[in-house]
Coordinates of C-alpha atoms in Angstrom, one line a residue:
M1 CA 117.9 103.6 95.8
N2 CA 120.5 101.0 96.4
G3 CA 120.1 97.4 95.8
Y4 CA 119.4 96.5 99.4
Y5 CA 116.2 98.8 99.7
A6 CA 115.1 97.8 96.0
E7 CA 115.2 94.3 96.9
K8 CA 113.2 94.8 100.1
L9 CA 110.4 96.6 98.2
T10 CA 110.3 93.8 95.5
Q11 CA 109.4 91.6 98.4
A12 CA 106.3 93.7 99.5
D13 CA 103.3 91.8 100.4
V14 CA 99.9 93.5 101.5
R15 CA 96.5 92.6 102.6
L16 CA 93.5 94.9 103.3
L17 CA 91.9 94.3 106.5
M18 CA 89.1 97.0 106.5
G19 CA 88.7 100.5 105.4
N20 CA 86.0 103.1 104.5
C21 CA 85.5 106.9 103.6
N22 CA 83.4 108.6 106.1
T23 CA 82.9 111.5 108.4
C24 CA 84.1 110.5 112.0
P25 CA 81.6 110.6 114.7
P26 CA 82.0 113.0 117.6
E27 CA 83.3 110.2 119.9
W28 CA 86.2 109.4 117.3
R29 CA 89.1 109.7 119.7
A30 CA 91.8 107.4 121.4
E31 CA 94.8 107.9 123.7
G32 CA 98.0 106.0 123.5
V33 CA 96.7 103.0 121.3
C34 CA 99.0 100.6 119.5
Y35 CA 98.0 98.0 117.0
S36 CA 99.4 95.0 115.1
F37 CA 98.4 96.3 111.7
H38 CA 99.4 99.5 109.7
K39 CA 97.0 102.5 109.1
F40 CA 96.5 104.8 106.2
Y41 CA 94.6 108.0 106.9
Y42 CA 93.8 110.3 103.9
F43 CA 92.2 113.6 105.2
Q44 CA 89.5 115.2 103.1
G45 CA 88.2 117.9 105.7
G46 CA 87.8 118.8 109.4
Q47 CA 90.1 119.6 112.3
C48 CA 92.2 116.8 113.9
R49 CA 95.0 116.3 116.2
L50 CA 97.2 113.2 115.6
E51 CA 100.1 112.2 117.9
I52 CA 102.5 109.5 116.9
E53 CA 105.4 108.3 119.2
G54 CA 105.2 111.8 121.0
D55 CA 105.2 114.0 117.9
V56 CA 101.9 115.9 117.3
Y57 CA 100.4 116.7 113.9
H58 CA 97.5 118.7 112.6
P59 CA 96.5 117.1 109.4
K60 CA 95.3 119.2 106.6
P61 CA 93.1 118.1 103.7
G62 CA 94.9 116.2 101.0
E63 CA 97.5 114.8 103.4
L64 CA 98.1 111.1 103.5
Y65 CA 99.4 109.6 106.9
L66 CA 101.1 106.3 107.4
I67 CA 100.9 104.9 111.1
P68 CA 103.2 102.0 111.3
A69 CA 102.2 98.9 113.2
G70 CA 103.5 98.7 116.7
K71 CA 103.7 102.5 117.1
R72 CA 101.8 104.3 120.0
H73 CA 99.5 107.2 118.8
S74 CA 96.5 109.2 119.8
Y75 CA 93.9 110.9 117.7
S76 CA 90.9 113.1 118.1
H77 CA 88.8 115.8 116.2
S78 CA 86.5 118.8 116.8
P79 CA 83.0 117.9 116.6
K80 CA 82.2 121.3 115.6
D81 CA 84.4 120.7 112.4
P82 CA 84.3 116.7 112.2
V83 CA 87.1 114.9 110.2
T84 CA 86.2 113.4 106.9
K85 CA 88.9 110.8 105.6
Y86 CA 89.5 107.8 103.7
W87 CA 91.1 105.1 106.1
C88 CA 92.2 101.5 105.8
H89 CA 93.9 99.0 108.2
F90 CA 96.3 96.7 106.4
D91 CA 99.0 94.0 106.9
L92 CA 102.2 94.6 105.1
S93 CA 105.5 92.6 105.1
F94 CA 108.8 92.9 103.0
G95 CA 110.1 89.3 102.8
G96 CA 108.3 88.3 106.1
I97 CA 109.5 91.5 108.0
R98 CA 106.4 93.6 109.3
E99 CA 108.1 96.3 111.4
L100 CA 108.6 99.7 109.8
N101 CA 110.5 102.6 111.4
Y102 CA 109.0 105.9 112.5
Q103 CA 110.4 109.2 111.9
P104 CA 108.6 112.6 111.3
Q105 CA 110.0 112.5 107.5
T106 CA 108.1 109.2 107.0
V107 CA 104.8 109.6 108.3
V108 CA 103.0 112.1 105.8
C109 CA 102.9 113.0 102.1
V110 CA 100.7 115.1 99.9
P111 CA 99.7 112.9 96.7
E112 CA 97.7 113.6 93.7
R113 CA 94.2 113.9 94.9
T114 CA 92.3 112.3 92.1
R115 CA 94.4 109.3 91.8
T116 CA 94.7 108.7 95.6
A117 CA 90.9 108.8 96.0
E118 CA 90.3 106.6 92.9
L119 CA 92.8 103.9 94.5
F120 CA 90.9 104.0 97.9
D121 CA 87.4 103.8 96.1
R122 CA 88.8 100.9 93.9
M123 CA 90.0 98.9 97.0
F124 CA 86.9 99.4 98.9
R125 CA 84.6 98.3 95.9
L126 CA 86.7 95.2 95.4
H127 CA 87.0 94.3 99.1
G128 CA 85.2 91.0 100.0
S129 CA 84.6 90.1 96.5
A130 CA 84.4 86.4 95.9
S131 CA 86.1 86.6 92.5
P132 CA 89.8 85.5 92.8
A133 CA 90.5 88.1 90.1
D134 CA 88.9 91.1 92.3
R135 CA 91.2 90.0 95.3
L136 CA 94.2 90.2 93.1
L137 CA 93.0 93.6 91.8
E138 CA 92.2 94.7 95.5
K139 CA 95.8 93.9 96.4
A140 CA 97.1 95.7 93.3
A141 CA 95.3 98.8 94.4
L142 CA 96.7 98.7 97.8
L143 CA 100.3 98.0 96.5
E144 CA 99.8 101.1 94.0
L145 CA 98.6 103.3 97.0
L146 CA 101.6 102.1 98.9
A147 CA 103.8 103.1 95.9
V148 CA 102.0 106.5 95.7
F149 CA 103.0 107.1 99.4
L150 CA 106.7 105.7 99.1
E151 CA 107.3 107.8 96.0
R152 CA 107.0 111.0 98.4
I153 CA 109.0 109.9 101.5
D154 CA 112.4 108.7 102.5
V155 CA 112.1 105.0 101.9
Q156 CA 115.6 104.2 103.6
K157 CA 114.4 106.0 106.8
L158 CA 111.2 104.0 106.8
L159 CA 112.7 100.7 106.2
G160 CA 116.0 101.2 108.1
R161 CA 118.9 98.8 108.0
L162 CA 116.5 95.8 108.8
E163 CA 119.1 93.2 109.0
D164 CA 121.0 94.9 111.6
D165 CA 117.7 96.1 113.5
F166 CA 116.6 94.6 116.8
S167 CA 113.0 94.4 115.7
Y168 CA 114.1 92.7 112.6
Q169 CA 116.3 90.2 114.2
M170 CA 113.6 89.2 116.7
S171 CA 110.7 89.0 114.2
R172 CA 112.9 86.7 112.1
Y173 CA 113.9 84.5 115.1
V174 CA 110.4 84.1 116.2
Q175 CA 108.9 83.2 112.7
E176 CA 111.8 80.6 112.3
H177 CA 111.2 79.0 115.7
L178 CA 107.3 79.2 115.7
S179 CA 106.6 75.6 115.7
G180 CA 109.0 74.7 118.6
P181 CA 109.8 76.0 122.1
I182 CA 110.9 79.7 122.3
R183 CA 112.5 80.7 125.6
V184 CA 113.4 84.3 126.6
G185 CA 116.9 83.2 127.4
D186 CA 117.4 81.7 124.0
M187 CA 116.0 85.1 122.3
A188 CA 118.4 87.1 124.4
E189 CA 121.4 85.0 123.5
A190 CA 120.4 85.4 119.8
V191 CA 121.0 89.2 120.0
H192 CA 123.7 88.8 122.6
L193 CA 122.0 90.6 125.4
Q194 CA 121.7 89.9 129.1
P195 CA 118.1 88.5 129.6
S196 CA 117.0 91.4 132.0
Y197 CA 118.3 94.1 129.6
F198 CA 116.8 92.2 126.7
I199 CA 113.3 92.2 128.2
Q200 CA 113.4 96.0 128.7
K201 CA 114.7 96.5 125.2
F202 CA 112.1 94.1 123.8
K203 CA 109.0 95.8 125.6
K204 CA 110.3 99.3 124.3
N205 CA 110.5 98.1 120.7
F206 CA 107.3 95.9 120.7
Q207 CA 105.2 97.4 123.5
V208 CA 104.6 93.9 124.8
T209 CA 106.6 91.3 126.8
P210 CA 108.5 88.7 124.6
I211 CA 106.2 85.8 125.7
C212 CA 103.1 88.0 124.8
Y213 CA 104.7 88.7 121.4
V214 CA 105.3 85.1 120.8
N215 CA 101.8 84.1 121.7
Q216 CA 100.3 86.8 119.2
M217 CA 102.5 85.4 116.4
R218 CA 101.4 81.9 117.1
L219 CA 97.8 82.8 117.4
Q220 CA 98.0 84.8 114.2
N221 CA 99.7 81.7 112.4
A222 CA 97.0 79.5 113.8
A223 CA 94.2 81.7 112.5
R224 CA 95.9 81.6 109.1
L225 CA 96.4 77.9 109.2
M226 CA 92.5 77.5 110.0
E227 CA 91.8 79.5 107.0
G228 CA 94.0 77.8 104.7
H229 CA 93.6 74.1 106.0
P230 CA 89.9 73.8 106.9
G231 CA 90.0 70.0 106.9
D232 CA 92.7 69.7 109.6
G233 CA 91.9 69.3 113.2
L234 CA 92.2 72.3 115.5
E235 CA 94.5 70.7 117.9
E236 CA 96.8 69.6 115.1
L237 CA 96.9 73.2 113.9
A238 CA 97.4 74.5 117.5
R239 CA 100.5 72.2 117.7
A240 CA 101.8 73.4 114.4
S241 CA 101.7 77.0 115.7
G242 CA 103.7 75.9 118.9
F243 CA 101.0 75.2 121.4
D244 CA 101.1 71.8 122.9
D245 CA 98.4 72.4 125.4
Y246 CA 95.0 73.0 123.5
R247 CA 93.2 74.2 126.4
Y248 CA 95.6 77.0 126.9
F249 CA 95.6 77.9 123.1
S250 CA 91.8 77.9 123.2
R251 CA 91.9 80.3 126.1
L252 CA 94.5 82.7 124.5
F253 CA 92.7 82.4 121.0
R254 CA 89.3 83.6 122.5
K255 CA 91.1 86.5 124.5
Y256 CA 92.9 87.6 121.3
Y257 CA 90.0 87.1 118.8
G258 CA 86.9 87.3 120.9
M259 CA 85.7 83.9 120.0
T260 CA 86.8 80.2 120.4
P261 CA 88.6 78.4 117.7
S262 CA 85.6 76.5 116.8
E263 CA 83.5 79.5 116.3
F264 CA 86.4 81.1 114.4
R265 CA 86.4 78.1 112.1
K266 CA 82.7 78.1 111.6
R267 CA 82.5 81.8 110.8
Q268 CA 85.2 81.1 108.1
A269 CA 83.0 78.3 106.7
V270 CA 80.1 80.6 106.5
I271 CA 82.3 83.4 104.7
G272 CA 83.6 80.7 102.3
Q273 CA 80.1 79.5 101.5
A274 CA 78.9 82.9 100.9
R275 CA 81.9 83.7 98.6
R276 CA 81.2 80.4 96.6
K277 CA 77.4 81.3 96.1
E278 CA 78.4 84.8 94.9
A279 CA 80.9 83.4 92.5
A280 CA 78.6 80.8 91.2
P281 CA 77.2 81.4 87.6

């Protein structure tokens, strides 16, 4: 592996969002979904149909699949032979870059069963612990699971040449200008494209319009600021994320997260209190 890809891997940062090991209910199915997080599916049994960006797979027990964020996919299984699998949703970035390429050569591998199952079990056991050490161990288990996968696929095809990649350039541009005004014309100019063609290309790569993507990144940044700065005012944090109109921000936040900013902050406070109680001697 050359220095470019080795450097990208050293910048890997992960965060487990949720996960479990279970037998899927009969209604486990979806068509053409697309999410902002990555997924691991580690199949243990059952009959499944998985489609990613138009390619169809029929996972077998022992196969580990990575579904990258932003990639359209569908899934279903046979209620007569239901799927049992380990699964998790997670955030992943390489030096701030969250997008991964999709190719059939980068979506599935067959890892060593005992080690892989133990990593999933360890992650789930540690997830939600109030202990700072346990949270680090949870992240370490997810990083090791990622390493298990990357050892068995073509990393260069998964990462691509990110500094020349449209998705990379746009992600970097938005992150660098998040707190200030971001205009579609300026985004198009940054990659030397006409605005009309730029919008088409952007929607093809991100599955949303440029403005929708910018708002999503700003809302996610605001949520992180609320978690990290519980004493700061909500309007102040909204402005720091690029929203000058707090009412507009609040409306978008509720639509995206299913709760108002105040409700989100109260929930984070309750979670924080529960963790402190659990950590108390």
